[in-house]
Coordinates of C-alpha atoms in Angstrom, one line a residue:
Chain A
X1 CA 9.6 -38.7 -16.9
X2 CA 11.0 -35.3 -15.7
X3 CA 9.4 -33.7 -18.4
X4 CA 6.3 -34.8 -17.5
X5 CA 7.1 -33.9 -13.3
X6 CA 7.9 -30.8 -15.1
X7 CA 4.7 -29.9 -16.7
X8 CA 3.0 -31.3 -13.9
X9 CA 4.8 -28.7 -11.6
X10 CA 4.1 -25.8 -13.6
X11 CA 0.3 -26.7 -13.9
X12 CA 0.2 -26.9 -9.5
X13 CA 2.8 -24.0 -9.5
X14 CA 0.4 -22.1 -11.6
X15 CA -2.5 -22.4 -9.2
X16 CA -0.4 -21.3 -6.0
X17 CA 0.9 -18.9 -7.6
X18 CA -2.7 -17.4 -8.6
X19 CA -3.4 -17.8 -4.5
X20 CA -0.2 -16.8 -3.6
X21 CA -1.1 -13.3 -5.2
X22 CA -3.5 -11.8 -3.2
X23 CA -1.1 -13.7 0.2
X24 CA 1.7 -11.2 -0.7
X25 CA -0.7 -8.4 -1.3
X26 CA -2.9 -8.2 1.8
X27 CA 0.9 -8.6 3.4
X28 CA 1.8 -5.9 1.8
X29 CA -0.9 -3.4 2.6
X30 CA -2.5 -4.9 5.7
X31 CA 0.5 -5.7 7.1
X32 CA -0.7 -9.3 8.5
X33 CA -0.3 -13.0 7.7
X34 CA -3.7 -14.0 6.0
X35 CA -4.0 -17.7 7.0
X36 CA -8.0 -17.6 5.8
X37 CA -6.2 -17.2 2.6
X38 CA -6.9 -21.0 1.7
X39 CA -10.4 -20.8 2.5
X40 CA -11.0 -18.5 0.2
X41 CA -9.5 -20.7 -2.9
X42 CA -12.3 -22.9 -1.4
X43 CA -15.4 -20.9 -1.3
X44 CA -14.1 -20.3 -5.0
X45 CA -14.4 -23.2 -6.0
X46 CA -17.6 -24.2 -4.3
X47 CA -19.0 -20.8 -5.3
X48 CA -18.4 -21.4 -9.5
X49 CA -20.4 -25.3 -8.2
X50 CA -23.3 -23.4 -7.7
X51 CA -23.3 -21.9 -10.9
X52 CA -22.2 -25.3 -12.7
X53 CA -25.2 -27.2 -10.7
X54 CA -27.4 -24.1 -12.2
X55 CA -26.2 -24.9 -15.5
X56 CA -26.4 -28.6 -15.3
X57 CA -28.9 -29.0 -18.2
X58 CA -26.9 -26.8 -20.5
X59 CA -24.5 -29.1 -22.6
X60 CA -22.0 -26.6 -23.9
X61 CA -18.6 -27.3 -24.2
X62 CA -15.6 -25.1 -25.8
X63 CA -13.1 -27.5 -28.3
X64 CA -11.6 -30.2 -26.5
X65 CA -11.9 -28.4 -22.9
X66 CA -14.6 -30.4 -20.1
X67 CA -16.5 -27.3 -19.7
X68 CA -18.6 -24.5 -22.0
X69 CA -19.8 -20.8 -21.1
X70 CA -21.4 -22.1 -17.9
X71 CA -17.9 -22.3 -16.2
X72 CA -17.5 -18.7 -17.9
X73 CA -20.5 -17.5 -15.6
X74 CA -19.2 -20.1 -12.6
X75 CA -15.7 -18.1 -12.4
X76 CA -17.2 -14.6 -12.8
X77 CA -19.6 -15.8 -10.3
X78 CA -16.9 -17.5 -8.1
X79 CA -14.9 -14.4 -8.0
X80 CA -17.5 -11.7 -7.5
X81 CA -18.9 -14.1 -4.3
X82 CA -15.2 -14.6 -3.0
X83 CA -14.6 -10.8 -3.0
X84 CA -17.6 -10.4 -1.2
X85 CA -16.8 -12.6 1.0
X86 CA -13.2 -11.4 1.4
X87 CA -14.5 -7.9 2.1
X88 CA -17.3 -9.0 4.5
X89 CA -14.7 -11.2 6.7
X90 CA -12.3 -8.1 6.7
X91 CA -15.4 -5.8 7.6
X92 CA -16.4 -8.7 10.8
X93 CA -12.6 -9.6 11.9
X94 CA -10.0 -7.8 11.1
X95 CA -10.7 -4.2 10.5
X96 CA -11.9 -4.2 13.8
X97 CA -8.3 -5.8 15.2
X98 CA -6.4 -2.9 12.6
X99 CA -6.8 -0.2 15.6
X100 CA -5.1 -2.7 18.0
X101 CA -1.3 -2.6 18.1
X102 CA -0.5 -6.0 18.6
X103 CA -0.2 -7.3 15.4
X104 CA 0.0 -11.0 16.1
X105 CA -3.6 -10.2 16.6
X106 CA -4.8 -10.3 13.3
X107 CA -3.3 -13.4 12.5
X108 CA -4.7 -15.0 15.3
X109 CA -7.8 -13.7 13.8
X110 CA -7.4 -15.2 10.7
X111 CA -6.5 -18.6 12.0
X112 CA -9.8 -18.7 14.0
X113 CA -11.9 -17.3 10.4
X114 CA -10.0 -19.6 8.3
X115 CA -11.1 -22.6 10.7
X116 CA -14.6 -20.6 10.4
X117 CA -15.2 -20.6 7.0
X118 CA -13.7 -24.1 6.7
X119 CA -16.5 -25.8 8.9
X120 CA -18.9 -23.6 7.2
X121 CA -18.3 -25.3 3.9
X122 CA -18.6 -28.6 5.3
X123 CA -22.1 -27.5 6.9
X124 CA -23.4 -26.2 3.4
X125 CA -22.1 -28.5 1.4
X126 CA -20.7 -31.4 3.1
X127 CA -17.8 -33.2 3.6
X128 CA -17.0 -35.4 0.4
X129 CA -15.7 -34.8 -2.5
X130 CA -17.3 -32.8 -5.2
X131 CA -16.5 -31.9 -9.2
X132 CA -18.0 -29.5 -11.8
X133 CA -17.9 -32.6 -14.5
X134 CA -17.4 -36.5 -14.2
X135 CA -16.3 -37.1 -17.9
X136 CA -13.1 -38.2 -18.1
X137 CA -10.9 -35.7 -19.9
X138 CA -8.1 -37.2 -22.4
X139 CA -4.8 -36.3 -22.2
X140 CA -2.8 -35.4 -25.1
X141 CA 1.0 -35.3 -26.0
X142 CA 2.8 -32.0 -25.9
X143 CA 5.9 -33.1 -26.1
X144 CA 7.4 -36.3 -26.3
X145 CA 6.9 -37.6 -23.1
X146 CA 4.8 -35.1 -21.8
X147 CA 0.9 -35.4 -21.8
X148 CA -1.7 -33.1 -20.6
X149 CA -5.1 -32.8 -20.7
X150 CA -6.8 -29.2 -22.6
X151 CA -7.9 -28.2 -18.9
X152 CA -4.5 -28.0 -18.0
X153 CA -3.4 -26.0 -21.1
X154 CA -6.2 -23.7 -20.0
X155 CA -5.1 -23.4 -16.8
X156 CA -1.6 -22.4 -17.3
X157 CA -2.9 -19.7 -20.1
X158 CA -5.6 -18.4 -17.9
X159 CA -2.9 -18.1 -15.1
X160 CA -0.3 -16.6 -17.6
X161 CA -3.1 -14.1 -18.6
X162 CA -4.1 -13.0 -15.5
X163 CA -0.5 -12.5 -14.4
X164 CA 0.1 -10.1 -16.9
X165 CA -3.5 -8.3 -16.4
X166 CA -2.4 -7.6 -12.7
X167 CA 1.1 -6.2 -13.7
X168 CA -1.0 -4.1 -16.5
X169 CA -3.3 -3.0 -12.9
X170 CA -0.5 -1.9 -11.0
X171 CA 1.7 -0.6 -13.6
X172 CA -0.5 1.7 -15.9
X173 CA -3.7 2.2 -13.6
X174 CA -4.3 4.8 -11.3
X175 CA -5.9 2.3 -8.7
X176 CA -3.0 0.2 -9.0
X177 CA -0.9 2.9 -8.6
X178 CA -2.8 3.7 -5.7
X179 CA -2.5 0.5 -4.3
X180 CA 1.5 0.2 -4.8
X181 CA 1.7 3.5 -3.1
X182 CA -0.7 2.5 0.3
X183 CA 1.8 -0.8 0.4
X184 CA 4.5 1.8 0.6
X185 CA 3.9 4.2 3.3
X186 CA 0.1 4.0 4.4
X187 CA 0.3 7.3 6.3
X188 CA 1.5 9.0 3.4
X189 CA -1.0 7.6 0.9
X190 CA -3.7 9.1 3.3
X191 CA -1.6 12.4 3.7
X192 CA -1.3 12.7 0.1
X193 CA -5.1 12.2 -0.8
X194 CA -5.6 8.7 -1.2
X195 CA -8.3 7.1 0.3
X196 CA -7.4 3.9 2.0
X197 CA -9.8 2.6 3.1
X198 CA -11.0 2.1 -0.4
X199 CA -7.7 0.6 -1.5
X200 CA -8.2 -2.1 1.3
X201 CA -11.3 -2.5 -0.6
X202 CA -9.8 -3.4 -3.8
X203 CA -7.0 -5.0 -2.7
X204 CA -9.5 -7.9 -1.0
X205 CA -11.6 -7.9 -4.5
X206 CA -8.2 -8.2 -6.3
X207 CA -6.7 -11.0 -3.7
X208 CA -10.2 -12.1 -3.4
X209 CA -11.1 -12.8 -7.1
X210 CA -7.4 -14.5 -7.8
X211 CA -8.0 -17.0 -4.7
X212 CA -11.2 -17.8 -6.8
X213 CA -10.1 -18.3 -9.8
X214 CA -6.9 -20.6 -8.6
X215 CA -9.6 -22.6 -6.1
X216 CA -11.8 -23.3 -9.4
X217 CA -9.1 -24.1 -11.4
X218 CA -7.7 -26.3 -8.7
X219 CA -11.0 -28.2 -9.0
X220 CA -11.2 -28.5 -12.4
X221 CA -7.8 -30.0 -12.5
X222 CA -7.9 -31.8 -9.2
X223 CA -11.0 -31.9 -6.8
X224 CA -13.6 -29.9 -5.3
X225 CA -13.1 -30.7 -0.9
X226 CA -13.6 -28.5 2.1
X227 CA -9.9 -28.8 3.0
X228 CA -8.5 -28.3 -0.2
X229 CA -7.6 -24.4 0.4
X230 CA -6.4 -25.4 3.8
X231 CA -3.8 -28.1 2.3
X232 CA -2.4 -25.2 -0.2
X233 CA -1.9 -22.6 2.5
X234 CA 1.3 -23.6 3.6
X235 CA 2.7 -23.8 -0.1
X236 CA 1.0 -20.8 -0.7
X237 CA 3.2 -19.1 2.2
X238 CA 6.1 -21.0 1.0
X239 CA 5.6 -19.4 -2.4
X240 CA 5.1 -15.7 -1.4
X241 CA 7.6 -15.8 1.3
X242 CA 10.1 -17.8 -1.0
X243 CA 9.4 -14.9 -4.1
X244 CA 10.1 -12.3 -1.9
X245 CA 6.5 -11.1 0.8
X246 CA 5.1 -8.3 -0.7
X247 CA 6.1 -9.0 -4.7
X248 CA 3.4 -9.9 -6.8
X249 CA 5.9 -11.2 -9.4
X250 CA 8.0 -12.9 -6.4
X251 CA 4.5 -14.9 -5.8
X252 CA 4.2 -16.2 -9.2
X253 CA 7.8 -17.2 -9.7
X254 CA 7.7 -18.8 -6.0
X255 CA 4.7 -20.6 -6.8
X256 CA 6.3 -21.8 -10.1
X257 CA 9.2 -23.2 -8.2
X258 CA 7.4 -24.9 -5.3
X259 CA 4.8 -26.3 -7.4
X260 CA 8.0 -28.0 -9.4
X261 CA 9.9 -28.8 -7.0
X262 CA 7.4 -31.0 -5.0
X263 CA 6.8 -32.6 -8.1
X264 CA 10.6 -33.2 -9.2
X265 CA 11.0 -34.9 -5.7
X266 CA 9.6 -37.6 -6.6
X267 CA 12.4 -38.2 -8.4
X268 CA 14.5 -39.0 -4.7
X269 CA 11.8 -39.4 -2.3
X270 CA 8.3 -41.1 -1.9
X271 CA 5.3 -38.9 -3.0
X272 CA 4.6 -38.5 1.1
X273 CA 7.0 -36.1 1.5
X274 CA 6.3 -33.6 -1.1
X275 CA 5.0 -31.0 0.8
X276 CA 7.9 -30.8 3.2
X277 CA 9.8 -30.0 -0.2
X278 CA 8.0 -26.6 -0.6
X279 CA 9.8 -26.0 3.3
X280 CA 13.1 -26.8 2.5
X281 CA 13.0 -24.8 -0.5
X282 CA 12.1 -21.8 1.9
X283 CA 14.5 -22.5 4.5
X284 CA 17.2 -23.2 2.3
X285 CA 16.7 -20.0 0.0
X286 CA 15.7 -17.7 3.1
X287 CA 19.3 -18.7 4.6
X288 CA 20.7 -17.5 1.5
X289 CA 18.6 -14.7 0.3
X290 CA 16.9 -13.4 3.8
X291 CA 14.1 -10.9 1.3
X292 CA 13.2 -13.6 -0.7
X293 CA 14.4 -14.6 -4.3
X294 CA 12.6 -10.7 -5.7
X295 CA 11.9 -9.4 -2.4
X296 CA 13.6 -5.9 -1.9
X297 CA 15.3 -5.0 1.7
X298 CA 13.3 -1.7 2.8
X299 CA 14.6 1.4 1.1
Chain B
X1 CA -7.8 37.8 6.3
X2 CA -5.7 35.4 7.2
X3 CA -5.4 32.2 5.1
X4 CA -4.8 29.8 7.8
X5 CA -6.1 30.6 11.3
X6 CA -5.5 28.5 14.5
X7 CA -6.9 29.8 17.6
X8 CA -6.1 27.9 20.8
X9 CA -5.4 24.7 19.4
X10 CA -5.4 21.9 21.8
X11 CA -3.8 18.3 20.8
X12 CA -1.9 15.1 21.5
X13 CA -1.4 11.5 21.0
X14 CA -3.4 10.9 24.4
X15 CA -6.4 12.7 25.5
X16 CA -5.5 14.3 29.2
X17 CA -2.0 14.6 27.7
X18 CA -2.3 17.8 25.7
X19 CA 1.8 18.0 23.9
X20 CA -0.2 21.2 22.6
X21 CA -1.8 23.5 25.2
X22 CA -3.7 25.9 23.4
X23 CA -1.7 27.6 20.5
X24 CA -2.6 30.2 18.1
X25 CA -1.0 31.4 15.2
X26 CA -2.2 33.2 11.8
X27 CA -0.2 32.9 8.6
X28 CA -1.4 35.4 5.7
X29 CA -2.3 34.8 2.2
X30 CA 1.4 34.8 -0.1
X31 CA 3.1 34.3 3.3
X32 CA 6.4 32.2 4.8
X33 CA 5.7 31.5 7.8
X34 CA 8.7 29.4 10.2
X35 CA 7.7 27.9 13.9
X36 CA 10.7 27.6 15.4
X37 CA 11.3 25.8 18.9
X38 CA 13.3 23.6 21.0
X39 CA 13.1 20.0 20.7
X40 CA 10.0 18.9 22.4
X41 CA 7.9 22.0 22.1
X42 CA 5.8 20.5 19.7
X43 CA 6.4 21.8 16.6
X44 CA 5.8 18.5 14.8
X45 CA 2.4 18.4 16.3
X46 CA 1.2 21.0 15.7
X47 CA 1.9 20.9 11.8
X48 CA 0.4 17.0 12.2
X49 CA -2.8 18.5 14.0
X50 CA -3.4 20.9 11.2
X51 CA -2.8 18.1 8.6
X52 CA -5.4 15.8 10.3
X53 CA -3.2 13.5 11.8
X54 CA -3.0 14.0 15.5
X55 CA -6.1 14.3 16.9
X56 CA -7.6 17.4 18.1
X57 CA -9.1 18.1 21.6
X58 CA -9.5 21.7 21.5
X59 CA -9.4 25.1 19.6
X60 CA -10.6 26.2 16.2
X61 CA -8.7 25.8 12.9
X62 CA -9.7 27.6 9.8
X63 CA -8.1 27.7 6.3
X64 CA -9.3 30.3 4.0
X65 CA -12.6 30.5 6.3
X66 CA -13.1 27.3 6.1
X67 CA -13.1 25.0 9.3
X68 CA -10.6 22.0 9.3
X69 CA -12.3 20.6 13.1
X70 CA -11.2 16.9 12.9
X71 CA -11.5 16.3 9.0
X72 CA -9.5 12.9 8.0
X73 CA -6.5 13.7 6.6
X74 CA -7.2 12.3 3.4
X75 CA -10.1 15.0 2.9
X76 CA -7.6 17.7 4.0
X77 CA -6.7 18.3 0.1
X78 CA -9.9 19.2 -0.9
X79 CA -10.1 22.2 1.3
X80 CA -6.4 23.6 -0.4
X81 CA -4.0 22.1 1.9
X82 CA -0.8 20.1 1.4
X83 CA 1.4 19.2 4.2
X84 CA 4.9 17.5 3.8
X85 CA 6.3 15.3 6.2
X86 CA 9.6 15.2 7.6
X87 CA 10.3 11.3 7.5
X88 CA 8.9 8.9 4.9
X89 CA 7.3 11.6 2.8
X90 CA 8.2 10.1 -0.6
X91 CA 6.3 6.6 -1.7
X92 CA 10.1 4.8 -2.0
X93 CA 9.4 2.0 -4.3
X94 CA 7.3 4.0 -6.6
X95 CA 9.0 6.2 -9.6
X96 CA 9.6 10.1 -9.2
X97 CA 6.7 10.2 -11.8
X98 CA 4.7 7.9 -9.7
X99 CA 5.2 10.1 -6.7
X100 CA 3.7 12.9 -8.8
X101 CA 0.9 11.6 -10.2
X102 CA 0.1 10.0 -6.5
X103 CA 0.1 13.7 -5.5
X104 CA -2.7 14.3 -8.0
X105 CA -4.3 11.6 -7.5
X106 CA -7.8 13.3 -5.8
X107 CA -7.8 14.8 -9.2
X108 CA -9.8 14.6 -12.0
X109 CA -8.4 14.4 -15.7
X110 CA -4.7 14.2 -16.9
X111 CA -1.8 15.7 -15.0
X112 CA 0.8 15.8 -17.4
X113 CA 0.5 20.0 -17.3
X114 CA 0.8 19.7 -13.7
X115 CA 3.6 17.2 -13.5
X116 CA 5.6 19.6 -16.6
X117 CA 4.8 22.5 -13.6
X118 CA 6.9 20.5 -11.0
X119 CA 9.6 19.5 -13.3
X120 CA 10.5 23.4 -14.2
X121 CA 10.6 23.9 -10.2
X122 CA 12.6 20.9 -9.6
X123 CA 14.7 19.8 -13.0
X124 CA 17.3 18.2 -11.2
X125 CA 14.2 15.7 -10.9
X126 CA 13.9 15.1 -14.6
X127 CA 16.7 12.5 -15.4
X128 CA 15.3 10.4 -12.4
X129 CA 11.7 10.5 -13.6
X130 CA 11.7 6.6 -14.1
X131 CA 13.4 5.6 -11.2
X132 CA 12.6 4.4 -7.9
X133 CA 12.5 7.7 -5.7
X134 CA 14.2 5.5 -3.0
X135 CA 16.9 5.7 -4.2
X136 CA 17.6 9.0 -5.0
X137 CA 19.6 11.3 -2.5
X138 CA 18.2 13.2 0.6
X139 CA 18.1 16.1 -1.5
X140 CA 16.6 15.3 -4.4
X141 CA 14.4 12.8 -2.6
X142 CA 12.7 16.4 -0.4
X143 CA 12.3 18.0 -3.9
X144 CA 10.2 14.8 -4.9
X145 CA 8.2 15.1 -1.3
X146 CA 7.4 18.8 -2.1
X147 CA 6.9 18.4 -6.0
X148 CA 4.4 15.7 -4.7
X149 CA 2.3 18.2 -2.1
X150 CA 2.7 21.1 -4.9
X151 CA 0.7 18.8 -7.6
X152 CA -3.0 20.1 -6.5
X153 CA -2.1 23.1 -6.3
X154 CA -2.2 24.1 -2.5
X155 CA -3.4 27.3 -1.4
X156 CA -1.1 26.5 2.1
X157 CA 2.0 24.5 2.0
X158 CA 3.2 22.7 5.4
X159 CA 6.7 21.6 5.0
X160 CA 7.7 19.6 8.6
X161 CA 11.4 20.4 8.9
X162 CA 12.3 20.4 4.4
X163 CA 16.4 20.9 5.5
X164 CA 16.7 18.2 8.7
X165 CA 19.4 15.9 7.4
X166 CA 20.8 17.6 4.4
X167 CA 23.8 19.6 3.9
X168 CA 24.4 23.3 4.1
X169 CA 24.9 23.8 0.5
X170 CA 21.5 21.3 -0.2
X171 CA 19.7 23.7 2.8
X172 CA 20.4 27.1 0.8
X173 CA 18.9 25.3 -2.1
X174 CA 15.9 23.6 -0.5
X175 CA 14.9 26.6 1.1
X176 CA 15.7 29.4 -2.5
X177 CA 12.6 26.6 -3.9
X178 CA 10.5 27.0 -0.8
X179 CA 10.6 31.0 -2.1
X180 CA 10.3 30.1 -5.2
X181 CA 7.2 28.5 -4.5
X182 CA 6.1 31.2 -2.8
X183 CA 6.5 33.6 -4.9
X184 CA 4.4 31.3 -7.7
X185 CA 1.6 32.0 -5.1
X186 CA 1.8 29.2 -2.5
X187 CA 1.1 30.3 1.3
X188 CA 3.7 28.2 2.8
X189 CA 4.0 27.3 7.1
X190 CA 7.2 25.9 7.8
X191 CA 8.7 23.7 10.9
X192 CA 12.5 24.4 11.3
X193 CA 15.1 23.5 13.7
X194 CA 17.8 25.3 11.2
X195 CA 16.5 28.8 12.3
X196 CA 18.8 31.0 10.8
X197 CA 18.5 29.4 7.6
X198 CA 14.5 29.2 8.1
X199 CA 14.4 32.8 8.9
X200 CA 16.2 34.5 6.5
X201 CA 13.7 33.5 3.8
X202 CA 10.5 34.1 6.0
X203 CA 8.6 36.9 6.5
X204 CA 7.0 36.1 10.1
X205 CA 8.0 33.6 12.6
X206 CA 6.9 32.3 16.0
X207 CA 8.6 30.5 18.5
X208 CA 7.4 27.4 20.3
X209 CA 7.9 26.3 23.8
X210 CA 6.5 23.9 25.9
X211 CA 3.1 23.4 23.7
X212 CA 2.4 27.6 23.6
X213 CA 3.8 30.3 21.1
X214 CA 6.2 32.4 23.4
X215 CA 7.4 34.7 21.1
X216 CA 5.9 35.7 17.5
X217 CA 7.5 38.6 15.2
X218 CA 9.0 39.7 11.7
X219 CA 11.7 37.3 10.5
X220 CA 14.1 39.9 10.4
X221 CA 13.5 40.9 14.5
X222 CA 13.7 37.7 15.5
X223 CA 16.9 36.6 13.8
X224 CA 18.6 39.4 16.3
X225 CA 16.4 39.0 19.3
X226 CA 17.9 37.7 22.2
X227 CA 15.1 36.0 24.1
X228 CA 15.2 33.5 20.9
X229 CA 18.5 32.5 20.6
X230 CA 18.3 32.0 24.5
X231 CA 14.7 29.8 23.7
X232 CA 16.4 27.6 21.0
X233 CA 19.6 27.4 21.9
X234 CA 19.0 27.3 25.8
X235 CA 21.6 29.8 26.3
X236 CA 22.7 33.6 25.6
X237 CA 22.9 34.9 22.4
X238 CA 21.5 35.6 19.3
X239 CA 21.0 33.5 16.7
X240 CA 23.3 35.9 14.4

């Protein structure tokens, strides 16, 4: 039983964590609360249907997995549109708002485009729920006790892979570099040559192209529905602010411990109360640890 | 010719509320050049306005002939300048070697030649190359700020106040680099409040008061005139 909460926890962890990512890095650079955050796992999701819908005819599947190389084009797809998206919406609201000095402004702003871009997907695609495949995936045993289906296995590997792409990025890169620095001390990164307004750029294609992934994967596991970014921004928060706001690591280690803990909580309480788990967790660690379990006070 | 030529520069943080009223000052090719002033005579602003970050209502800024007008900061190093700031001028959570390479980052190709360059300057730096450059002390943390600005190779160096906060002993060896770099062929325009110090290792200097140049001379006559110690200290004497 716990061993199964427990895999079960890692594989929802995984997907806030992917979500929480590009949270604790717009933080970081913009400076702002993104609450459109969510909506963005959800235009992922619906994005990569487009492509799966495109692909309908073609019956390709890898191994034991419930989807082929069309879902290889839907996530490319997904997170190339997100980006875009994340990039126009930046462009429209909040780049605008950046020359104001009331920062409560911009998330504001990103309430009001979050509850946007939420109706939007309900106009263009409607309000029930949607999935890239309707056969029924088999679960196998792992470990005694503990079954999973292969989408899940891919999940958590994709997740784990893309984790360690991103430290590669901003560890080794010059972009990422780049970006680490502009999180630092924006005035100095322009002083010093770097061109901001590009890292902004990357940051939202970065953030952008993570929320798609986790939305898609979300799907695959879960379902496809307008609110579903919308019900993971709050654990999404909880994760980035419970890791530490403004580490990338912090985000996937929060997201690995909310995503477990809801599901471990079933253990004492009925399944309604889950998501007030992730809250607790925060509260409890923030009154312990005020930065977060990786978060750094300010130098 | 003068490298770096401002000629009645005008700027503030609020149009209609000039903190510089129309200053000029020339600093020649292989000079030190010190502005000295009392606090609030805008000595900060006017290195920022040269750097691009305070805007600009009036006047006329060359470097090397070429006009700065109200180029974004970020552009600034493509024209040969590198300016220094007093406060947060390291990137804290990043490494010393970070910092560096940050410094070179509008460059093309590897830096490693550059980044050896710095490290003969500064090789107090080199056991602290992997760490954080938060957390390295105020002194070795300015070395990092100016090893940064040195790493494209600046024809004019602006260094916004290199000693405030250090020690007398760290001053003496802050400024013996600034000469050094000097002497390796970097123009360098320095903000001071440690005047004495500033002077002795500058060849021209100009004083600062209420948003105009008051006084400008050799080092050497300043550090004995009168009217400057009365300036920056607000009372009689002489600075030695």
């Amino acid at each position: 039983m716990i061993g199964q909460l427990l895999a079960n926890g890692i594989i929802l962890g995984a997907t806030i964590a992917l979500g929480a990512i590009g949270l604790t890095m717009t933080y970081n650079i913009l400076d702002f609360a993104n609450f459109a955050q969510g909506e963005l796992l959800t235009f992922g999701a619906y994005f990569a249907l487009i492509a799966v819908s495109a692909f309908a005819g073609v019956h390709s599947t890898f191994g034991a997995l419930s989807f082929g190389w069309p879902m290889v084009v839907a996530l490319l797809l997904a997170a190339a549109l997100t980006s875009l998206l994340a990039i126009l919406v930046d462009w429209l609201v909040f780049r605008p708002l950046r020359r104001s000095s009331i920062q409560v402004a911009l998330v504001i702003a990103s309430f009001g485009a979050s509850l946007l871009l939420r109706h939007l997907v309900v106009l263009i695609w409607g309000p029930q729920p949607a999935y890239y495949t309707t056969n029924i995936q088999i679960s196998t045993q792992i470990l005694p006790g503990v079954r999973v289906t292969p989408d899940q296995i891919f999940l958590v590997a994709l997740t784990a892979l893309l984790v360690v792409g991103l430290h590669f990025f901003l560890s080794r890169t010059k972009l990422g570099k780049a970006m680490r620095a502009t999180a630092d001390d924006p005035q100095l990164a322009q002083v010093t040559g770097i061109d901001v307004a590009r890292v902004v750029r990357w940051t939202w294609i970065v953030g952008g192209s993570l929320a798609a992934v986790a939305g898609v994967l979300y799907g695959m596991t879960v379902q496809i529905l307008p609110e579903m970014g919308f019900n993971l921004i709050l654990p999404l928060f909880a994760a980035a602010i419970l890791g530490g706001v403004g580490s990338v690591y912090g985000a996937v280690l929060g997201g690995l411990v909310i995503g477990i803990a809801e599901n471990l909580s079933v253990l004492f309480l009925t399944p309604t109360y889950k998501p007030a788990i992730a809250f607790l967790l925060m509260i409890a660690v923030l009154l312990v640890r005020p930065t977060g379990i990786l978060g750094k006070p300010k130098l | 010719m003068s490298l770096l030529q401002v000629d009645q520069l005008v700027a503030g943080y609020l149009r209609g509320v000039p903190i510089l009223r129309g200053v000029s000052l020339s600093v020649a090719q292989g000079e030190i050049v010190t502005v000295l002033g009392p606090n609030g005579a805008g000595k900060s602003t006017l290195v920022k306005s040269i750097a691009g970050l305070v805007p600009v209502f009036g006047g006329h800024t060359t470097l090397d002939g070429q006009p700065l007008g109200n180029l974004p900061a970020h552009r600034l190093i493509a024209v040969g300048l590198a300016y220094v700031p007093q406060t947060n001028n390291i990137f804290k959570r990043l490494s010393v070697l970070e910092n560096l390479e940050m410094g070179g980052y509008p460059l093309r190709g590897r830096l490693d030649a550059r980044i050896a360059r710095v490290f003969d300057l500064f090789p107090e730096l080199l056991p602290f190359r992997k760490q954080a450059a938060g957390r390295l002390s105020g002194g070795q943390r300015q070395m990092v700020a100016i090893g940064r600005a040195l790493m494209v190779d600046p024809k004019l160096l602006i260094l916004d106040e290199p000693s405030a906060g250090l020690s007398p002993k760290l001053v003496a060896q802050v400024f013996s680099k600034v000469r050094q770099i000097r002497d390796a062929g970097v123009t360098v325009l320095m903000v001071e409040q440690n005047a004495k110090a500033a002077l002795q290792i500058s060849d021209r200097g100009y004083v600062l008061a209420e948003g105009r140049e008051r006084i400008q001379d050799q080092a050497s006559a300043l550090l004995v005139n009168p009217e400057v110690g009365e300036l920056y200290l607000g009372a009689k004497g002489k600075l030695l």
